[in-house]
Tab-separated table of C-alpha atoms in Angstrom:
chain	number	residue	atom	x	y	z
A	1	MET	CA	57.346	94.043	56.376
A	2	ASN	CA	58.318	92.708	59.795
A	3	LYS	CA	57.825	95.750	62.045
A	4	LEU	CA	60.281	94.633	64.701
A	5	ILE	CA	63.074	94.240	62.235
A	6	ALA	CA	62.186	97.342	60.329
A	7	GLN	CA	62.685	99.257	63.579
A	8	VAL	CA	66.256	98.014	63.881
A	9	VAL	CA	66.998	99.052	60.325
A	10	VAL	CA	65.018	102.266	60.478
A	11	SER	CA	66.663	103.286	63.759
A	12	LYS	CA	70.085	103.204	62.083
A	13	PRO	CA	69.610	105.253	58.922
A	14	ASP	CA	73.348	105.755	58.488
A	15	VAL	CA	74.135	102.053	58.299
A	16	ARG	CA	74.315	101.253	54.615
A	17	ASN	CA	75.981	97.835	54.780
A	18	ILE	CA	74.330	94.474	55.306
A	19	GLU	CA	75.616	90.907	55.392
A	20	ILE	CA	73.119	88.219	54.407
A	21	GLY	CA	73.446	84.568	55.428
A	22	ALA	CA	76.073	85.664	57.964
A	23	GLY	CA	75.848	82.421	59.956
A	24	CYS	CA	77.871	82.575	63.144
A	25	GLY	CA	80.583	84.707	61.588
A	26	GLU	CA	81.175	88.402	62.106
A	27	PHE	CA	82.754	89.109	58.750
A	28	GLY	CA	80.544	92.110	57.993
A	29	SER	CA	81.106	93.861	61.301
A	30	GLN	CA	84.820	93.049	61.360
A	31	PHE	CA	85.606	94.564	57.979
A	32	TYR	CA	82.792	97.137	57.823
A	33	SER	CA	82.197	98.383	61.355
A	34	GLU	CA	78.689	99.639	60.636
A	35	CYS	CA	77.034	96.618	59.128
A	36	PHE	CA	73.825	94.704	59.787
A	37	LEU	CA	74.385	90.972	60.173
A	38	THR	CA	71.513	88.711	59.209
A	39	ASP	CA	70.849	85.012	59.019
A	40	LEU	CA	67.920	82.650	58.718
A	41	LYS	CA	68.735	80.961	62.024
A	42	THR	CA	67.386	82.487	65.194
A	43	LYS	CA	69.686	84.130	67.685
A	44	SER	CA	71.848	81.636	69.541
A	45	LYS	CA	74.147	82.322	72.464
A	46	ASP	CA	76.721	79.955	70.943
A	47	CYS	CA	76.790	82.049	67.845
A	48	LEU	CA	79.125	85.057	68.079
A	49	GLY	CA	77.770	86.891	65.046
A	50	SER	CA	74.208	86.662	66.294
A	51	GLN	CA	75.207	88.500	69.478
A	52	ALA	CA	76.261	91.570	67.528
A	53	PRO	CA	74.061	94.630	68.200
A	54	LEU	CA	73.146	95.025	64.548
A	55	TYR	CA	72.122	91.375	64.091
A	56	PHE	CA	68.633	90.348	63.082
A	57	THR	CA	67.035	87.153	61.847
A	58	ALA	CA	66.133	87.213	58.167
A	59	ASP	CA	66.045	84.794	55.265
A	60	ALA	CA	68.569	85.905	52.625
A	61	THR	CA	66.227	84.860	49.842
A	62	LYS	CA	63.486	87.097	51.254
A	63	ILE	CA	65.629	89.923	52.621
A	64	SER	CA	63.531	92.562	50.856
A	65	ASP	CA	60.638	91.575	53.153
A	66	PHE	CA	62.722	92.713	56.122
A	67	VAL	CA	64.341	95.926	54.959
A	68	PRO	CA	63.174	98.929	52.953
A	69	ALA	CA	63.818	99.012	49.217
A	70	ASN	CA	66.665	101.060	47.739
A	71	ARG	CA	68.443	101.071	51.082
A	72	PHE	CA	71.970	99.597	50.936
A	73	GLU	CA	75.269	100.567	49.370
A	74	LEU	CA	76.875	97.233	50.174
A	75	ILE	CA	75.571	93.688	50.487
A	76	ILE	CA	77.998	91.044	51.719
A	77	CYS	CA	77.454	87.395	51.098
A	78	CYS	CA	80.167	85.035	52.378
A	79	ASN	CA	80.176	81.442	51.247
A	80	PRO	CA	76.481	81.001	50.462
A	81	PHE	CA	75.449	77.608	51.781
A	82	GLN	CA	71.714	77.079	51.610
A	83	TYR	CA	70.960	79.534	48.852
A	84	GLY	CA	72.854	81.228	46.050
A	85	PHE	CA	73.605	80.625	42.395
A	86	LYS	CA	73.207	76.905	41.876
A	87	THR	CA	70.188	76.949	39.590
A	88	PRO	CA	68.425	79.564	37.450
A	89	VAL	CA	65.501	79.858	39.880
A	90	GLU	CA	67.781	80.255	42.892
A	91	ALA	CA	70.032	82.755	41.118
A	92	PHE	CA	67.132	84.881	39.914
A	93	THR	CA	65.594	84.825	43.396
A	94	ILE	CA	68.716	86.268	45.008
A	95	LEU	CA	69.400	88.736	42.182
A	96	GLU	CA	65.855	90.059	42.514
A	97	GLN	CA	66.580	90.674	46.190
A	98	PHE	CA	69.810	92.528	45.375
A	99	ASN	CA	67.968	94.592	42.812
A	100	LYS	CA	65.322	95.610	45.333
A	101	ILE	CA	67.445	96.586	48.321
A	102	LEU	CA	70.535	98.093	46.690
A	103	ILE	CA	70.624	101.853	46.193
A	104	ALA	CA	70.142	102.457	42.494
A	105	GLU	CA	73.369	102.883	40.521
A	106	LYS	CA	75.472	103.075	43.687
A	107	GLY	CA	75.231	99.582	45.060
A	108	ILE	CA	77.824	96.850	45.362
A	109	VAL	CA	77.540	93.187	46.295
A	110	ARG	CA	80.596	91.367	47.578
A	111	LEU	CA	80.279	87.607	47.162
A	112	ILE	CA	83.028	85.516	48.706
A	113	GLY	CA	83.240	81.780	48.201
A	114	ARG	CA	85.131	78.758	46.993
A	115	ASP	CA	84.800	78.590	43.241
A	116	LYS	CA	84.017	75.151	41.780
A	117	GLN	CA	83.624	73.577	45.200
A	118	ASN	CA	80.727	75.542	46.606
A	119	PRO	CA	77.801	74.551	44.381
A	120	ASN	CA	76.146	77.925	45.052
A	121	PHE	CA	79.205	79.854	43.904
A	122	ASN	CA	80.470	78.968	40.445
A	123	VAL	CA	81.981	82.021	38.761
A	124	GLY	CA	81.046	80.976	35.216
A	125	LYS	CA	77.465	80.239	36.184
A	126	ILE	CA	77.095	83.504	38.098
A	127	GLU	CA	78.269	85.404	34.996
A	128	ARG	CA	75.672	83.531	32.886
A	129	PHE	CA	72.841	84.161	35.317
A	130	ILE	CA	73.648	87.863	35.670
A	131	LYS	CA	73.713	88.283	31.892
A	132	GLU	CA	70.290	86.631	31.606
A	133	PHE	CA	68.912	88.580	34.537
A	134	ASN	CA	70.047	91.879	32.988
A	135	GLU	CA	68.364	90.955	29.708
A	136	GLU	CA	65.094	90.039	31.408
A	137	HIS	CA	64.923	92.783	34.015
A	138	ASN	CA	66.559	95.604	32.154
A	139	THR	CA	69.160	95.915	34.923
A	140	LYS	CA	72.827	96.763	34.485
A	141	PHE	CA	74.590	94.490	36.925
A	142	LYS	CA	78.306	94.290	36.175
A	143	ILE	CA	80.613	91.631	37.530
A	144	THR	CA	84.307	91.630	38.484
A	145	THR	CA	86.105	88.539	39.760
A	146	LYS	CA	89.175	88.437	42.007
A	147	SER	CA	90.863	85.111	42.695
A	148	ASP	CA	92.657	86.549	45.691
A	149	ILE	CA	91.102	87.149	49.064
A	150	SER	CA	94.294	87.996	50.936
A	151	ALA	CA	92.735	91.398	51.745
A	152	TYR	CA	90.822	89.584	54.484
A	153	GLY	CA	94.027	88.360	56.155
A	154	ASN	CA	93.683	85.422	58.488
A	155	PHE	CA	89.948	85.731	58.968
A	156	ILE	CA	88.515	82.270	59.656
A	157	PHE	CA	85.434	81.653	57.558
A	158	THR	CA	82.932	79.159	58.909
A	159	ASP	CA	79.569	77.812	57.846
A	160	HIS	CA	76.584	78.283	60.139
A	161	ALA	CA	77.421	75.025	61.947
A	162	GLY	CA	80.839	76.415	62.784
A	163	VAL	CA	82.742	74.143	60.359
A	164	GLN	CA	85.665	76.011	58.784
A	165	VAL	CA	85.466	76.689	55.045
A	166	HIS	CA	88.160	78.033	52.725
A	167	PRO	CA	86.966	80.570	50.178
A	168	ASN	CA	89.327	81.466	47.323
A	169	THR	CA	87.415	83.981	45.193
A	170	GLU	CA	85.646	87.313	45.524
A	171	ILE	CA	83.013	88.421	43.058
A	172	ILE	CA	81.978	92.059	43.015
A	173	ILE	CA	78.632	92.853	41.471
A	174	SER	CA	77.779	96.509	40.924
A	175	ASN	CA	74.550	98.012	39.633
B	1	MET	CA	66.526	51.065	36.417
B	2	GLU	CA	64.743	48.683	34.068
B	3	ASN	CA	64.549	49.056	30.277
B	4	GLN	CA	66.810	52.070	30.240
B	5	SER	CA	68.729	53.186	27.210
B	6	PRO	CA	72.373	52.013	27.226
B	7	ILE	CA	73.324	55.702	27.079
B	8	LEU	CA	71.669	56.107	30.440
B	9	ASP	CA	73.860	53.436	31.924
B	10	ILE	CA	75.473	55.071	34.938
B	11	ALA	CA	79.009	54.081	33.921
B	12	PHE	CA	78.571	55.801	30.537
B	13	ALA	CA	76.871	58.821	32.115
B	14	ARG	CA	79.719	59.350	34.551
B	15	ASN	CA	82.129	60.364	31.832
B	16	VAL	CA	81.582	64.102	31.487
B	17	ASP	CA	82.655	63.899	27.818
B	18	ASN	CA	79.429	61.962	27.191
B	19	HIS	CA	77.185	64.615	28.729
B	20	ARG	CA	75.519	65.673	25.452
B	21	GLN	CA	74.411	62.151	24.573
B	22	VAL	CA	73.361	61.521	28.147
B	23	ILE	CA	71.317	64.725	28.465
B	24	ASP	CA	69.685	64.083	25.054
B	25	ALA	CA	68.738	60.568	26.110
B	26	LEU	CA	67.600	61.721	29.511
B	27	LEU	CA	65.321	64.394	28.066
B	28	THR	CA	63.943	62.083	25.395
B	29	SER	CA	63.236	59.479	28.014
B	30	ALA	CA	61.615	61.949	30.380
B	31	LEU	CA	59.601	63.676	27.662
B	32	SER	CA	58.210	60.548	26.112
B	33	GLY	CA	58.136	58.488	29.269
B	34	LYS	CA	55.166	56.884	30.874
B	35	ASN	CA	52.596	59.133	32.456
B	36	HIS	CA	53.161	58.108	35.969
B	37	THR	CA	56.131	57.460	38.258
B	38	LYS	CA	55.149	55.072	41.009
B	39	LYS	CA	55.881	56.113	44.556
B	40	ASP	CA	58.408	53.272	45.058
B	41	GLU	CA	60.250	54.248	41.886
B	42	LEU	CA	60.751	57.649	43.456
B	43	GLU	CA	61.117	56.785	47.111
B	44	ASN	CA	63.665	53.985	46.838
B	45	PRO	CA	66.254	55.893	44.778
B	46	PHE	CA	65.691	58.917	46.999
B	47	ASN	CA	66.356	56.831	50.111
B	48	TYR	CA	69.562	55.516	48.539
B	49	HIS	CA	70.496	59.107	47.751
B	50	LEU	CA	69.937	60.108	51.379
B	51	ALA	CA	71.975	57.138	52.610
B	52	ASP	CA	74.790	58.106	50.235
B	53	MET	CA	74.672	61.639	51.638
B	54	ASN	CA	74.742	60.252	55.141
B	55	GLY	CA	77.957	58.423	54.262
B	56	PHE	CA	79.625	61.865	54.421
B	57	VAL	CA	77.646	63.223	57.348
B	58	ILE	CA	78.455	60.345	59.726
B	59	GLN	CA	82.146	61.005	59.313
B	60	ASP	CA	81.963	64.460	60.812
B	61	LYS	CA	81.168	64.252	64.515
B	62	GLY	CA	79.369	67.599	64.813
B	63	THR	CA	77.276	67.232	61.670
B	64	HIS	CA	76.423	63.609	62.523
B	65	LYS	CA	75.269	64.686	65.974
B	66	LYS	CA	73.240	67.535	64.523
B	67	TYR	CA	71.408	65.205	62.150
B	68	THR	CA	70.827	62.502	64.765
B	69	ASN	CA	68.661	64.734	66.872
B	70	THR	CA	66.495	66.414	64.270
B	71	LYS	CA	62.974	65.227	63.704
B	72	THR	CA	62.313	67.425	60.712
B	73	PHE	CA	64.140	67.604	57.418
B	74	THR	CA	63.644	70.852	55.532
B	75	LYS	CA	64.765	71.861	52.074
B	76	SER	CA	67.242	74.084	53.857
B	77	ASP	CA	68.714	70.977	55.565
B	78	TYR	CA	68.978	69.304	52.191
B	79	LYS	CA	70.774	72.323	50.733
B	80	TYR	CA	73.086	72.482	53.737
B	81	ILE	CA	74.092	68.822	53.418
B	82	GLU	CA	74.634	69.271	49.696
B	83	SER	CA	77.108	72.111	50.304
B	84	PHE	CA	78.660	70.242	53.233
B	85	ILE	CA	79.450	67.291	50.957
B	86	PHE	CA	81.109	69.437	48.296
B	87	HIS	CA	83.228	71.158	50.921
B	88	ASN	CA	84.061	67.947	52.772
B	89	SER	CA	84.214	65.271	50.068
B	90	ARG	CA	87.580	64.252	51.452
B	91	LEU	CA	85.838	62.678	54.456
B	92	GLN	CA	84.550	59.884	52.246
B	93	GLU	CA	87.059	59.887	49.408
B	94	LYS	CA	90.223	60.107	51.523
B	95	SER	CA	91.755	62.232	48.776
B	96	ASP	CA	91.481	65.908	47.810
B	97	PRO	CA	89.165	66.863	44.963
B	98	ILE	CA	90.682	67.595	41.560
B	99	ASP	CA	90.944	71.282	40.706
B	100	PHE	CA	88.874	70.810	37.543
B	101	ASP	CA	88.251	73.292	34.758
B	102	GLY	CA	85.066	75.156	35.740
B	103	ASN	CA	84.087	75.462	32.074
B	104	GLN	CA	83.532	71.713	31.919
B	105	LEU	CA	80.670	71.994	34.389
B	106	LEU	CA	79.387	75.106	32.696
B	107	ASN	CA	79.272	73.228	29.368
B	108	VAL	CA	77.048	70.584	30.953
B	109	THR	CA	74.547	72.963	32.557
B	110	ASP	CA	74.561	75.240	29.480
B	111	TYR	CA	73.785	72.298	27.246
B	112	PHE	CA	70.930	71.155	29.470
B	113	TYR	CA	69.538	74.664	29.718
B	114	GLU	CA	69.726	75.290	25.974
B	115	LYS	CA	67.988	71.983	25.288
B	116	ILE	CA	65.243	72.886	27.751
B	117	LYS	CA	64.849	76.281	26.103
B	118	SER	CA	64.331	74.555	22.768
B	119	LEU	CA	61.649	72.302	24.245
B	120	PHE	CA	59.660	74.837	26.233
B	121	SER	CA	58.393	78.299	25.499
B	122	LYS	CA	59.532	81.170	27.729
B	123	ASP	CA	56.116	81.250	29.388
B	124	GLU	CA	56.155	77.511	29.989
B	125	MET	CA	59.591	77.701	31.557
B	126	LYS	CA	58.362	80.310	33.991
B	127	SER	CA	55.088	78.575	34.780
B	128	GLU	CA	54.607	77.022	38.194
B	129	GLU	CA	53.797	73.801	36.390
B	130	TYR	CA	57.252	73.342	34.891
B	131	LYS	CA	59.629	75.799	36.540
B	132	TYR	CA	60.457	73.777	39.644
B	133	PHE	CA	60.634	70.449	37.843
B	134	ILE	CA	63.136	71.908	35.403
B	135	ASP	CA	65.093	73.543	38.211
B	136	THR	CA	65.386	70.379	40.330
B	137	THR	CA	66.549	68.443	37.268
B	138	TYR	CA	69.090	71.190	36.515
B	139	SER	CA	70.299	71.040	40.112
B	140	THR	CA	70.634	67.252	40.079
B	141	ILE	CA	72.581	67.207	36.805
B	142	ASP	CA	74.806	69.985	38.140
B	143	SER	CA	75.537	68.162	41.415
B	144	PHE	CA	76.116	64.814	39.726
B	145	TYR	CA	78.662	66.213	37.271
B	146	GLN	CA	80.304	68.546	39.771
B	147	TYR	CA	81.014	65.534	41.960
B	148	GLU	CA	82.240	63.487	38.993
B	149	LEU	CA	84.626	66.293	38.042
B	150	MET	CA	85.898	66.579	41.601
B	151	HIS	CA	86.281	62.816	42.064
B	152	PRO	CA	86.113	60.988	38.719
B	153	ASN	CA	84.661	57.462	38.810
B	154	SER	CA	84.163	57.532	42.524
B	155	ASN	CA	81.825	54.975	44.056
B	156	TYR	CA	80.631	57.589	46.496
B	157	ASN	CA	78.900	60.079	44.188
B	158	PRO	CA	75.723	60.654	46.239
B	159	TRP	CA	73.774	61.935	43.210
B	160	SER	CA	74.039	58.742	41.116
B	161	ASP	CA	70.633	57.402	42.086
B	162	VAL	CA	68.728	60.667	41.745
B	163	PHE	CA	70.519	61.406	38.474
B	164	MET	CA	69.161	58.170	37.042
B	165	LEU	CA	65.785	59.068	38.517
B	166	CYS	CA	65.683	62.049	36.150
B	167	SER	CA	65.503	59.626	33.226
B	168	ASN	CA	62.480	57.965	34.734
B	169	GLY	CA	60.514	61.155	35.053
B	170	TYR	CA	60.749	64.627	36.419
B	171	PHE	CA	60.884	65.218	40.106
B	172	LEU	CA	61.128	68.205	42.354
B	173	LEU	CA	61.886	69.138	45.905
B	174	CYS	CA	59.212	71.286	47.524
B	175	GLU	CA	59.823	73.737	50.278
B	176	ASP	CA	57.362	72.201	52.755
B	177	LYS	CA	53.962	70.609	53.119
B	178	ASP	CA	52.078	73.762	52.087
B	179	ASP	CA	54.165	73.963	48.962
B	180	LEU	CA	53.481	70.285	48.292
B	181	LYS	CA	49.756	70.774	48.893
B	182	GLY	CA	49.813	73.625	46.401
B	183	PHE	CA	51.139	71.290	43.746
B	184	ILE	CA	48.968	68.277	44.353
B	185	GLY	CA	45.874	69.518	46.166
B	186	ASN	CA	44.633	68.715	49.626
B	187	ASN	CA	42.990	65.373	48.875
B	188	TYR	CA	45.946	63.828	47.151
B	189	TYR	CA	48.203	65.255	49.855
B	190	LYS	CA	46.226	63.335	52.467
B	191	LYS	CA	46.543	60.194	50.383
B	192	ILE	CA	50.314	60.321	50.001
B	193	VAL	CA	51.002	61.416	53.533
B	194	GLY	CA	48.672	58.734	54.862
B	195	GLU	CA	48.566	58.267	58.590
B	196	LYS	CA	51.872	59.991	59.218
B	197	SER	CA	51.635	63.072	61.329
B	198	VAL	CA	53.679	65.701	59.569
B	199	THR	CA	55.150	68.333	61.794
B	200	GLY	CA	57.486	71.179	60.991
B	201	ASN	CA	58.452	72.194	57.516
B	202	ASN	CA	59.553	68.868	56.108
B	203	MET	CA	60.592	68.925	52.493
B	204	GLY	CA	58.277	67.341	49.946
B	205	VAL	CA	59.545	65.135	47.135
B	206	LEU	CA	57.305	64.948	44.117
B	207	ALA	CA	57.542	63.195	40.763
B	208	LYS	CA	55.714	62.778	37.538
B	209	GLY	CA	56.530	60.683	34.511
B	210	ALA	CA	56.517	62.516	31.219
B	211	ILE	CA	56.798	66.253	31.817
B	212	LYS	CA	53.445	67.072	30.251
B	213	SER	CA	51.713	64.482	32.391
B	214	ASN	CA	49.548	65.766	35.204
B	215	ARG	CA	49.730	62.596	37.287
B	216	LEU	CA	51.910	63.171	40.288
B	217	SER	CA	53.241	60.967	43.022
B	218	GLY	CA	55.307	61.925	45.993
B	219	PHE	CA	56.024	61.799	49.648
B	220	ILE	CA	56.868	64.153	52.449
B	221	MET	CA	60.162	63.786	54.255
B	222	ASP	CA	59.980	62.510	57.782
B	223	ASP	CA	62.762	61.701	60.211
B	224	ARG	CA	64.301	59.078	57.907
B	225	PHE	CA	67.581	60.973	57.517
B	226	SER	CA	68.205	61.384	61.235
B	227	PHE	CA	66.816	57.880	61.871
B	228	GLN	CA	69.575	56.497	59.653
B	229	ASN	CA	72.021	58.226	61.975
B	230	VAL	CA	70.285	56.700	65.002
B	231	LEU	CA	70.521	53.226	63.422
B	232	PHE	CA	74.169	53.807	62.580
B	233	ASP	CA	74.949	54.687	66.208
B	234	LEU	CA	72.944	51.696	67.415
B	235	LEU	CA	75.021	49.309	65.297
B	236	GLN	CA	78.209	51.057	66.403
B	237	ASN	CA	77.308	50.294	70.009
B	238	ASN	CA	75.470	46.992	69.764
B	239	ALA	CA	76.705	45.232	66.644
B	240	LYS	CA	80.438	45.749	66.641
B	241	GLY	CA	81.894	43.889	63.708
B	242	HIS	CA	80.883	40.832	61.687
B	243	GLY	CA	80.922	38.585	64.748
B	244	SER	CA	77.955	40.262	66.425
B	245	PRO	CA	75.359	41.180	63.808
B	246	LEU	CA	71.799	42.214	64.602
B	247	ASN	CA	68.882	41.443	62.340
B	248	SER	CA	66.132	44.021	61.846
B	249	LYS	CA	63.877	42.481	64.524
B	250	GLN	CA	66.718	42.616	67.044
B	251	VAL	CA	67.374	46.224	66.060
B	252	LEU	CA	63.702	46.980	66.671
B	253	LYS	CA	63.963	45.343	70.090
B	254	VAL	CA	66.986	47.436	71.094
B	255	LEU	CA	65.172	50.590	69.986
B	256	THR	CA	61.972	49.681	71.817
B	257	ASN	CA	63.897	48.908	75.010
B	258	LYS	CA	65.478	52.342	74.835
B	259	SER	CA	62.396	54.470	74.267
B	260	ARG	CA	58.631	54.352	74.288
B	261	LYS	CA	58.427	55.599	70.752
B	262	GLN	CA	56.754	53.304	68.240
B	263	TYR	CA	59.009	52.022	65.497
B	264	HIS	CA	58.001	50.206	62.343
B	265	LEU	CA	59.937	47.127	61.316
B	266	LYS	CA	59.409	47.908	57.629
B	267	THR	CA	60.991	51.370	58.012
B	268	ILE	CA	63.951	49.881	59.883
B	269	GLN	CA	64.438	47.261	57.157
B	270	LEU	CA	64.192	49.879	54.429
B	271	LEU	CA	66.732	52.210	56.021
B	272	LEU	CA	69.186	49.458	57.011
B	273	ASN	CA	68.987	48.178	53.463
B	274	SER	CA	69.731	51.660	52.061
B	275	MET	CA	72.696	52.014	54.419
B	276	LYS	CA	73.995	48.575	53.542
B	277	ARG	CA	73.689	49.348	49.849
B	278	THR	CA	75.716	52.498	50.221
B	279	GLY	CA	78.462	50.723	52.165
B	280	ILE	CA	78.038	52.539	55.469
B	281	ILE	CA	77.349	49.295	57.340
B	282	GLY	CA	78.054	45.628	56.707
B	283	SER	CA	75.689	42.697	56.487
B	284	SER	CA	75.632	38.919	56.496
B	285	SER	CA	72.904	36.286	56.478
B	286	GLN	CA	72.601	36.896	60.231
B	287	GLY	CA	72.044	40.637	60.085
B	288	TYR	CA	73.694	44.037	60.015
B	289	TYR	CA	76.838	45.228	61.763
B	290	SER	CA	79.187	48.201	62.021
B	291	PHE	CA	82.664	48.174	60.543
B	292	HIS	CA	85.590	48.176	62.923
B	293	THR	CA	88.299	46.257	61.050
B	294	ILE	CA	89.133	45.466	57.438
B	295	VAL	CA	87.964	41.886	58.067
B	296	ASP	CA	84.440	43.223	58.777
B	297	VAL	CA	84.416	44.881	55.358
B	298	GLU	CA	85.835	41.771	53.649
B	299	LYS	CA	83.206	39.529	55.260
B	300	SER	CA	80.470	41.766	53.870
B	301	ILE	CA	82.103	41.703	50.429
B	302	ASP	CA	82.260	37.864	50.562
B	303	PHE	CA	78.596	37.680	51.565
B	304	HIS	CA	77.455	39.867	48.669
B	305	ASP	CA	79.824	38.183	46.230
B	306	ALA	CA	78.219	34.827	47.044
B	307	ILE	CA	74.785	36.361	46.340
B	308	ARG	CA	76.046	37.769	43.042
B	309	LYS	CA	77.443	34.380	41.980
B	310	GLY	CA	74.137	32.746	42.858
B	311	LEU	CA	72.237	35.326	40.797
B	312	SER	CA	74.586	34.883	37.830
B	313	LYS	CA	73.986	31.133	37.922
B	314	THR	CA	70.222	31.688	37.974
B	315	ILE	CA	70.406	34.096	35.034
B	316	GLU	CA	72.548	31.646	33.039
B	317	ALA	CA	70.066	28.836	33.740
B	318	LEU	CA	67.164	31.063	32.672
B	319	GLU	CA	68.999	32.085	29.475
B	320	SER	CA	69.382	28.377	28.600
B	321	ARG	CA	65.717	27.827	29.347
B	322	ARG	CA	64.759	30.773	27.116
B	323	SER	CA	66.734	29.371	24.177
B	324	LYS	CA	64.500	26.308	24.286
B	325	PHE	CA	61.518	28.512	23.460
B	326	ILE	CA	63.141	30.296	20.522
């Protein structure tokens, strides 16, 4: 485990929310005030999200290397761009990470994306992969889909390069 | 691609209703194919694929700038550009994507996955030997059909060339040079990388013919993606329109005058040719140029149409010659 990062997480035992692949956005801290923001890219002064006090650099597909197991009640994943649910290997990689860092039987993952346009976020495929993952890993992930993200008001979603994207669906995975 | 089954004709493959026949043919071809995919058979279609992707990137100022200045090209870059294209297909198509039925895409990937499951044991599917080859093929089929569903019969589908590559053998995208070394061993790595100095975590591209074959070929990505962007900018500034084309030697000269870096004429020719093929730039017998008016595009069409007519005449003459031997 990366000691430096573990210190940030360990020093805030009450923070039970984490956003992975946060890019330059501050979605996690805007809607869940106590929330770690993480991204693969290193801290940049042009990147608002990366200036947040609870930000640290971490690869979403290896997030369990950076935080303790069984640690989070909520994982947020907005518009996955360079990882996600495109292929079986990619989907299983990220689900394994969720399985490791979520608090057992109390964890939720909020996935927000543009169904059918974002190749890493296809509702039908995610359902398939979760079913297979449950069968193989003896997990009990359940999935709920909402094709309405108006709860997030006029929040402007961007990719890590700052280009605006327009998600239309929220998937909630609970364990 | 030579000697391919008519089912693997790209026009037939594009129709999503044909996906079962196409996937069957593709798997048969890849399973029973020759043992070895030559490096050129992998590298050329992959370069066309990159040029097709660049057709989208160059139309967004920020993304074009970002990928003009990067010397490395990681798998993460590849994944980013992939998502960028799906979110910004309008840049190239000039029309919004169709809001297709998501089940159509699911039917395609499900069919492929079920077929794979019937061909490989569970252990084989999870083995390092097959897992990534299967996954890259899955990803390519998924991208190809997702784009077709979003923009049916478009000439801009950037996955056309790599989709056809799947019928010629399995290929995979490695994370970086260490990953690539793990697959092919240090000695063969040195052979395929050659004299190139590989810095950073450039993505590796690896192929084999029939899936059970252990003969691999491949290459490691260099700055070819960003170099295409550099060449595009160079033509924008120095070869404006059909009236002022630059041939590859002149392009090399402009580049050499600008920086001390060593450039290879063969690389320039290869990349300009990929860009020309994908319609990003125009060309005539005198060289390559950037498009500024419709006339520039029409001149390039005329030039290639004349070549096509010449080729048709040659084929007809050869057909007549053949009949004399029957």
